[in-house]
XYZ file of C-alpha atoms in Angstrom:
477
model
C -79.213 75.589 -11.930
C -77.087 73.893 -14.336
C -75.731 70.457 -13.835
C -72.023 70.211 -13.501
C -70.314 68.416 -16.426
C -68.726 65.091 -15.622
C -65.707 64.609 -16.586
C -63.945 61.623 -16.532
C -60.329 60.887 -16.453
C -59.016 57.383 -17.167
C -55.311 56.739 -15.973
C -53.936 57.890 -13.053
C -50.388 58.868 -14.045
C -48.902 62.345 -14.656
C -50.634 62.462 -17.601
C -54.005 62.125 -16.308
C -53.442 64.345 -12.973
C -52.449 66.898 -14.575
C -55.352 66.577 -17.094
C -57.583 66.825 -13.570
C -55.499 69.714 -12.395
C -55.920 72.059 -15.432
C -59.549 71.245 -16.038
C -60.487 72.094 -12.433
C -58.105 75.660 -13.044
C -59.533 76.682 -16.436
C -63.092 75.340 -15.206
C -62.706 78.314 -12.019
C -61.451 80.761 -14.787
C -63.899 80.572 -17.473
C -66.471 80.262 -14.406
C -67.573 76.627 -15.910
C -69.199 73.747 -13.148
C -66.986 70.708 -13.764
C -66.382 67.685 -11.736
C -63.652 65.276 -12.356
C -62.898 62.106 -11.377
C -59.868 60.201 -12.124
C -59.444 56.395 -12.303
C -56.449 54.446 -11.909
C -56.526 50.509 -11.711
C -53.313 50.452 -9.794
C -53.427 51.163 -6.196
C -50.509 53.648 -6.593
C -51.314 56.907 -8.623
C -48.212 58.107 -10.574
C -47.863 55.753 -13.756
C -43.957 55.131 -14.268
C -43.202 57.537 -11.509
C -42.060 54.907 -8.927
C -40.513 56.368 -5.809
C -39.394 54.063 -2.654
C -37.885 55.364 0.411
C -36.581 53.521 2.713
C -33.762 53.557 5.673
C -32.689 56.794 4.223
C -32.530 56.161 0.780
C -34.704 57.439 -1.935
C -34.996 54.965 -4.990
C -36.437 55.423 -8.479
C -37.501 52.778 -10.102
C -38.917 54.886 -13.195
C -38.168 58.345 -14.118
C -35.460 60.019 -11.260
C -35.864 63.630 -12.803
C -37.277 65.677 -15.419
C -35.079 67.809 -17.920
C -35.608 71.441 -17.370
C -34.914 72.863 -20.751
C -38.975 71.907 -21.374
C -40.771 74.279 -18.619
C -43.964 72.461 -18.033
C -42.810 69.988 -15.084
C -40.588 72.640 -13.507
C -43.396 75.360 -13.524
C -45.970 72.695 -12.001
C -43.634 72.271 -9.296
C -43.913 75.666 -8.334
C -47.171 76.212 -9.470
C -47.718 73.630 -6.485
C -45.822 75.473 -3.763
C -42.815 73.039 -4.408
C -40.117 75.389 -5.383
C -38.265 74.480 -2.006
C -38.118 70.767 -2.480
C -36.945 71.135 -5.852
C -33.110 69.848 -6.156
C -30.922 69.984 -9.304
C -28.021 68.008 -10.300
C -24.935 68.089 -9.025
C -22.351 70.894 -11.501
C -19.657 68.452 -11.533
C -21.370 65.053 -12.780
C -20.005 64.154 -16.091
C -21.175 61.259 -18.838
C -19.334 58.026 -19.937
C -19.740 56.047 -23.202
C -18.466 52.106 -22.230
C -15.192 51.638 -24.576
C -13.490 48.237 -24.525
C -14.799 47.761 -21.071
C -14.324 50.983 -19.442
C -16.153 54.379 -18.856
C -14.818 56.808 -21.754
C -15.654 60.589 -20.848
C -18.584 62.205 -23.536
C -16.448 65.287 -24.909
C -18.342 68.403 -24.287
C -16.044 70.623 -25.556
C -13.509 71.434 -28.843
C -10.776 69.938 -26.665
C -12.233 66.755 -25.421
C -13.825 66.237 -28.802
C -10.070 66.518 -30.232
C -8.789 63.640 -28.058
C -11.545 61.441 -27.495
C -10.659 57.786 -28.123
C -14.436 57.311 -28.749
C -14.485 59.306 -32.163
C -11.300 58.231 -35.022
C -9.351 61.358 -36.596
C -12.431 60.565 -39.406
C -14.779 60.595 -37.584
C -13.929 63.858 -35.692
C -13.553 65.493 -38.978
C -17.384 64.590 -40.197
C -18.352 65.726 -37.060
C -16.854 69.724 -37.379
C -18.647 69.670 -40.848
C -22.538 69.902 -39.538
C -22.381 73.052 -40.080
C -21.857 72.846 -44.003
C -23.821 69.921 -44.422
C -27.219 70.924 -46.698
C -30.280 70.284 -45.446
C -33.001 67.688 -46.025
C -35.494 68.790 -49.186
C -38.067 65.874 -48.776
C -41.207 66.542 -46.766
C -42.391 64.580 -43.646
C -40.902 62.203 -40.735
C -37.558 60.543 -41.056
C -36.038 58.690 -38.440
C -33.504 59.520 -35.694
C -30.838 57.770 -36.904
C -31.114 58.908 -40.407
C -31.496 62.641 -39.098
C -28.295 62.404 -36.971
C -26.701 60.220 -39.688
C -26.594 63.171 -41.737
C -25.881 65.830 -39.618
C -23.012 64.077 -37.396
C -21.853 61.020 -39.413
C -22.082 57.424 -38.085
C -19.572 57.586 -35.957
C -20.512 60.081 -33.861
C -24.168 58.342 -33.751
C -23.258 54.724 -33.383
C -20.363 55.308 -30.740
C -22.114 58.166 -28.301
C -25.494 59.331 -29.797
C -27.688 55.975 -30.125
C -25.866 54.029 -27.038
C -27.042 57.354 -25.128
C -30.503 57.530 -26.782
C -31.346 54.249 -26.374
C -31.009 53.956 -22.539
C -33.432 56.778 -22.301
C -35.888 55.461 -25.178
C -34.734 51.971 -24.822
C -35.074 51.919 -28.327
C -33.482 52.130 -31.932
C -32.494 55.482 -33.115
C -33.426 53.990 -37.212
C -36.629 53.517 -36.364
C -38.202 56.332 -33.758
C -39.459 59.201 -35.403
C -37.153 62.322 -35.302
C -40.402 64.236 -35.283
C -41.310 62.942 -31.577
C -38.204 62.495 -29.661
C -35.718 65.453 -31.508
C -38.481 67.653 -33.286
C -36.877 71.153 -32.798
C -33.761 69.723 -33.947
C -35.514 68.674 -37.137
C -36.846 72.570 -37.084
C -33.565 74.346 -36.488
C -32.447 71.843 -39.862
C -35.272 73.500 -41.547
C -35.013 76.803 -40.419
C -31.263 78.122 -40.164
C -29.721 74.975 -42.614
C -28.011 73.350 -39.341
C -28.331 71.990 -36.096
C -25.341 74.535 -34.675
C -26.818 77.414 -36.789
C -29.756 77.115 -35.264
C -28.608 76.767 -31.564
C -26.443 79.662 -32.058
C -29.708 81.595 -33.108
C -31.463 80.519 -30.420
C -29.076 81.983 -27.937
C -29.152 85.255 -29.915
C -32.704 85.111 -29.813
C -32.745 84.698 -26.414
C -30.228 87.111 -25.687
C -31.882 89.934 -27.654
C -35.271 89.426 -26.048
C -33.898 89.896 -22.691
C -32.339 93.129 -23.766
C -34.821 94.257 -25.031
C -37.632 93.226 -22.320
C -34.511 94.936 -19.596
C -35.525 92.039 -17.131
C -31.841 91.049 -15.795
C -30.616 87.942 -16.635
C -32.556 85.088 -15.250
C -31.098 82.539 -12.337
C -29.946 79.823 -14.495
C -31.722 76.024 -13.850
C -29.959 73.257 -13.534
C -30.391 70.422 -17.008
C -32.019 68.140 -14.634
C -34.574 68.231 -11.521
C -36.136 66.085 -8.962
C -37.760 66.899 -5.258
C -36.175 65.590 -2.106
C -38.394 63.393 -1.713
C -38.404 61.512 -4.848
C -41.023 62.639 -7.949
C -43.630 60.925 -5.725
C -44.007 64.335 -4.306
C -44.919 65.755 -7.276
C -47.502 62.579 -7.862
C -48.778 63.258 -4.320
C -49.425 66.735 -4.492
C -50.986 67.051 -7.798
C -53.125 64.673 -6.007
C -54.087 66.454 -3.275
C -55.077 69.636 -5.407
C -57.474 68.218 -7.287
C -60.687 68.707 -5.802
C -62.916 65.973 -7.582
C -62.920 62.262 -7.255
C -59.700 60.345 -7.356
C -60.195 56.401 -7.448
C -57.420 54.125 -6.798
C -57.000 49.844 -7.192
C -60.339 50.019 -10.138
C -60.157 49.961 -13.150
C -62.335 50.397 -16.444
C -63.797 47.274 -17.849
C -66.313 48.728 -20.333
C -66.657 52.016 -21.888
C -69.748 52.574 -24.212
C -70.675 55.503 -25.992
C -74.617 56.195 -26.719
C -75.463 60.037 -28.176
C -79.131 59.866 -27.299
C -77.852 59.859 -23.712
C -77.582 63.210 -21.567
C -74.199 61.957 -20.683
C -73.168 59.701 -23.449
C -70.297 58.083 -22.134
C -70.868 55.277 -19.571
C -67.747 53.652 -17.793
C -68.094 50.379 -16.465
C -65.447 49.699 -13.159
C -64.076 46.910 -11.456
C -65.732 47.531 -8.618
C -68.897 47.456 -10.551
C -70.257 50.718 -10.657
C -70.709 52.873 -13.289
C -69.374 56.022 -14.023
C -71.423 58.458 -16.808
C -69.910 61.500 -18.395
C -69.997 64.375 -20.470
C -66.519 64.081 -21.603
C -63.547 61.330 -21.322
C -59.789 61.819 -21.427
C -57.940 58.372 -21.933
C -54.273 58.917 -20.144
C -53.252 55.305 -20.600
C -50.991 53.316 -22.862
C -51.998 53.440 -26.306
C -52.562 49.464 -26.297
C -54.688 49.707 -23.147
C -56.847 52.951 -25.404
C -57.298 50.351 -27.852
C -58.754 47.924 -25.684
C -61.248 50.300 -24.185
C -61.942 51.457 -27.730
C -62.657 48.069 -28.813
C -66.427 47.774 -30.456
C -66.687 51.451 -29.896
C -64.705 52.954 -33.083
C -63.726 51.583 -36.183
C -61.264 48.818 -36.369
C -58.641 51.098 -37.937
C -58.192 52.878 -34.954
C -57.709 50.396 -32.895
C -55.201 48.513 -34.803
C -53.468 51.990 -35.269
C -52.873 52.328 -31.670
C -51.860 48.582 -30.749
C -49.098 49.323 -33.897
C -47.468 51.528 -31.515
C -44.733 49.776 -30.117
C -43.653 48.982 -26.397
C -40.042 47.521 -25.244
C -39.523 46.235 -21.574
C -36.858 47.952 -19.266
C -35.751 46.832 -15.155
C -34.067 49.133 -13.159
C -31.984 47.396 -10.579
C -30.779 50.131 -7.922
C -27.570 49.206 -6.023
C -26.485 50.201 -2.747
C -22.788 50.142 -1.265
C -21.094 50.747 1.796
C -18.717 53.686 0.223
C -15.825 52.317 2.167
C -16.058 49.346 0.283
C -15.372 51.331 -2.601
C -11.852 52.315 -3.674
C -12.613 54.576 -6.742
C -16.310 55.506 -6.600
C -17.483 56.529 -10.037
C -17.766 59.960 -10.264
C -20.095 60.419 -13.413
C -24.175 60.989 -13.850
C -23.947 57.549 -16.215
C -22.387 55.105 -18.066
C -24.436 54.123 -21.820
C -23.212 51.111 -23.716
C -23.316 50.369 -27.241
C -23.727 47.831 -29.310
C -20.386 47.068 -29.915
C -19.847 46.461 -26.296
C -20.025 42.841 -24.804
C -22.396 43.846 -21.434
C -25.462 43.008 -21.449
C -26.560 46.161 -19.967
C -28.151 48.744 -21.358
C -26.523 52.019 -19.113
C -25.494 52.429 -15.396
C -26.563 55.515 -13.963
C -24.358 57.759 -11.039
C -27.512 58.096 -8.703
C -25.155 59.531 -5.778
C -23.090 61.463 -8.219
C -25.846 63.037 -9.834
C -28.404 63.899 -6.639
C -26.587 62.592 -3.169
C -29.084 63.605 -1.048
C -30.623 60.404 -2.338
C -28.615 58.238 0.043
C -26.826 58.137 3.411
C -23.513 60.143 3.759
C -21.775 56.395 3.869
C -23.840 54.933 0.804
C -22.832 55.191 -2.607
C -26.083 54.118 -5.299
C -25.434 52.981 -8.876
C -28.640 51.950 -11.000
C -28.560 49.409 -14.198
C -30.791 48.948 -16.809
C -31.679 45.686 -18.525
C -34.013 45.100 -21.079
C -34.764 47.151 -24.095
C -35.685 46.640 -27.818
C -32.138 44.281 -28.815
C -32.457 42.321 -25.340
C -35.929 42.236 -23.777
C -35.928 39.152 -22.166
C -33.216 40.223 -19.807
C -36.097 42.288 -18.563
C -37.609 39.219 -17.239
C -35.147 37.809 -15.438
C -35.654 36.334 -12.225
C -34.337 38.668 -9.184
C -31.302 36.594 -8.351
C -30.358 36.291 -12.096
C -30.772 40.185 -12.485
C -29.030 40.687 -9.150
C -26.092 38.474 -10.004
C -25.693 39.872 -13.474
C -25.503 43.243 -12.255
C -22.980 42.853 -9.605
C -21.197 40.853 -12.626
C -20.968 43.348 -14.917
C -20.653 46.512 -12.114
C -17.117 44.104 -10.870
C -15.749 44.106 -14.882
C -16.699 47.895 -15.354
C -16.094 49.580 -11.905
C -14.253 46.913 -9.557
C -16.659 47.032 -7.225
C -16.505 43.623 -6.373
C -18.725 44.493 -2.417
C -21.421 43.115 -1.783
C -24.410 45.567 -1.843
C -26.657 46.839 1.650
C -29.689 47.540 -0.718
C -31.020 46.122 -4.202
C -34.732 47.760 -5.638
C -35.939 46.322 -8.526
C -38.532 47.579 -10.695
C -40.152 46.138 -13.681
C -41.732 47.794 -16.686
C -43.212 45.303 -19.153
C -44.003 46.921 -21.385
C -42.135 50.361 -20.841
C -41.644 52.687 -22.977
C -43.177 53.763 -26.220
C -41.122 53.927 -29.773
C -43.046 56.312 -31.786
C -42.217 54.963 -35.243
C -41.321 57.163 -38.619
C -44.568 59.286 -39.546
C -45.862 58.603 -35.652
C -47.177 61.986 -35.107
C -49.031 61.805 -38.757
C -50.431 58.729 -37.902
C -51.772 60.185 -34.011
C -53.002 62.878 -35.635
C -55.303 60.597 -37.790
C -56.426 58.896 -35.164
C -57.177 62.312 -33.045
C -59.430 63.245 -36.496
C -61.491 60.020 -36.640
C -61.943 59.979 -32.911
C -63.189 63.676 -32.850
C -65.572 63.046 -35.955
C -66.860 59.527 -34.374
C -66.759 60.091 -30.461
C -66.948 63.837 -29.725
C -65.805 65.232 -26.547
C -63.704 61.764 -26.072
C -59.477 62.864 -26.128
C -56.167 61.365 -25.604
C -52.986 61.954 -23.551
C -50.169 60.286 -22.719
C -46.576 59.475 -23.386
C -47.353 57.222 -26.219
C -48.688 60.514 -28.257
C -46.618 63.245 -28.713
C -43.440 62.860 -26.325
C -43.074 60.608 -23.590
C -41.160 62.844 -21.048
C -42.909 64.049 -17.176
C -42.840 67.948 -19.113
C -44.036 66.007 -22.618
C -46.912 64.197 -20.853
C -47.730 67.445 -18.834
C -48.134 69.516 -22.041
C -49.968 67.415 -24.258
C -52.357 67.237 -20.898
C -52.606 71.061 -20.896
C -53.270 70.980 -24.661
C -56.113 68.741 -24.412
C -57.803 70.494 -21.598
C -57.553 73.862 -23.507
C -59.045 71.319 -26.798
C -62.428 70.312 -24.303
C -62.401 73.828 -22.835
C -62.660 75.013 -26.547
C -65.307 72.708 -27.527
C -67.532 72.763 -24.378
C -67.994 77.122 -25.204
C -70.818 76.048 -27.859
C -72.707 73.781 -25.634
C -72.785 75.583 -22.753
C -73.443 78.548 -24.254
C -76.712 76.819 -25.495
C -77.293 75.418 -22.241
């Protein structure tokens, strides 16, 4: 009888659960003995998911939801059973751009665009020529800014686009790689000579497939979902289906690779045991790869990966009594730009945009600090953070109350910024990792897109990668 092949997964975060979860699937499809085991040095599985509950609220202190538009999160959820606790955002929530002080609406529409007080009579007119604009000739990455520069003008990028970007990415839009965080943009560009063109042919697309398949038309998703419980449930329940090993508070000192072995990886934990295995999927940070790579790959690799860059972000959740509240905002979020005084990066609507997140007579805001322009804001001691928060929510919002509930979460370091010619550059590193340690992969938000459906795709494309390569040796087994 043949041995099962070990498998082990480092990081405990979406990315590497989901690794778990799909090798354990395709393993009972293609009728291959695998066992897993995943290890996370934190005693908390789930990475940046961060969920808190607590006296009836439900905070976030990473991610609160996952776009829907990519299927992979969204089809895991009911791949899991958790169709019913899914919950989309509210119809009505709208988004603000901070204008001298104040929440300006994001136009959405030919008439909003037309009176806008965020876009001059210039800069609307740039904007209603994308369609005519020609498309870029030269080959290869180009950054965001540069991308939307030329499609939308600068007005429409430095007064909605990068304020809005950069809360998400926490980054600049001139330096991340249009290729990783707008890539089908880029390919609609390429394909039908404009952004709009494109879109327009992707409904038609769409449209005409459904005609002809004569499946009705499908229920429509909301842009954004969560489950009731937070996107700890998701964490939790990937969890719980994976049938292998799942170890929590260790971590990997060591990892050593020896080919004369049976299983040539050896893992060396905290705890100090050590793990051996036929295959090993780092789902980490690509600065934390690099240190477990160190002395076991060429030195290029690892400096490649610790080039990736990291900023810092803290989310400071507010809670009010809503009768303390004369004009609660209404929107999903507020972004601010550069041109703005705050020191804030955005303010997000939490009990606009999913209310079931907080009692009936609670109203939630959350703040960002941090980011690539002001990182040490990040750092900032809890009173400090606390006090500039309520600060700046008194100029914007005149709420002037003093909360019932503050969470605080830190990420330092946060979120990647794949730089111009990042996917190039991970795709050199996937090369010289496959020709130098074989059956050794990467996943993770530092790769190829950092979203929960990003992380959760690039997981399924790596399992189908060892599932591919494991066909040879055990059919010589």
């Amino acid at each position: 009888m043949n041995q099962a092949i070990e498998i082990v997964i480092v990081g405990g975060g979406i990315s590497g659960l989901a690794a778990a979860y799909y090798l354990e699937q395709a393993g009972r499809e293609q009728g291959l003995s695998l066992h897993t085991t995943v290890v996370e040095k934190e005693a908390q599985l789930g990475g940046k998911i961060a969920t808190q509950r607590q006296d009836g609220f439900v905070f976030e202190g990473g991610p609160e939801s996952f776009v829907t538009r990519k299927p992979e999160a969204w089809e895991l959820c009911h791949a899991l059973g958790l169709a019913d606790r899914l919950v989309g955002t509210t119809s009505s929530g709208k988004n603000y751009v901070l204008h001298n002080g104040r929440p300006a609406i994001v136009p959405s529409g030919p008439g909003s665009f037309l009176s806008t007080p965020l876009l001059s009579p210039k800069g609307k007119l740039r904007l209603l020529k994308e369609p005519f604009v020609k498309p870029r000739t030269e080959p290869g990455d180009e950054s965001l800014g540069s991308f939307l520069r030329r499609r939308l003008g600068d007005e429409m990028v430095d007064n909605i686009v990068k304020p809005a970007i950069g809360s998400v990415y926490l980054g600049d839009v001139d330096q991340m790689s249009v290729q990783v965080s707008f890539g089908r943009f880029a390919a609609m560009e390429q394909q039908h000579g404009s952004v709009v063109k494109g879109m327009l042919a992707l409904m038609k697309e769409k449209s005409a497939a459904r005609k002809a398949s004569g499946e009705p038309r499908p229920a429509k998703k909301p842009s954004f979902a969560t489950l009731q419980g937070g996107l700890i449930e998701l964490v939790h329940t990937l969890a719980e289906a994976i049938d292998g090993v799942i170890l929590q508070d260790t971590a990997v000192t060591a990892l050593d690779h020896n080919p004369t072995q049976t299983r040539p990886y050896s893992l060396m934990l905290s705890n100090g045991r050590m793990l051996r295995a036929d295959v090993v999927v780092l789902a980490t940070p690509t600065f934390v790869m690099a240190d477990l790579l160190a002395g076991v790959v060429e030195t290029a690799v690892i400096d490649q990966l610790c080039a990736i860059p990291y900023n810092p972000v803290t989310t400071i959740n507010v809670a009010f009594n809503r009768r303390d509240i004369a004009n609660p905002f209404d929107g999903f979020g507020v972004v601010v730009p550069d041109t703005e005084p705050s020191p804030l990066l955005a303010v997000e609507g939490m009990s606009a945009k999913f209310p079931h997140r907080a009692p009936d007579d609670q109203f939630v805001l959350r703040a960002f600090v941090g980011g690539q322009d002001q990182p040490k804001l990040a750092e900032l001691p809890d009173n400090e953070l606390i006090s500039l928060v309520r600060r700046e929510l008194a100029r914007i919002f005149d709420i002037t109350a003093a909360p019932t509930q503050v969470h605080i979460q830190r990420w330092l370091p946060a979120n990647p910024q794949p730089p111009i010619g990042h996917l190039a550059l991970i795709g050199q590193i996937e090369r010289t990792l496959a020709s130098h340690l074989p059956q050794l992969y990467l996943t993770g938000a530092g790769l190829h897109g950092q979203g929960i459906p990003d992380c959760i795709r690039q997981s399924r494309d790596v399992v189908a990668q060892i599932m591919a390569d494991l066909q040879p040796a055990t059919a010589l087994a």
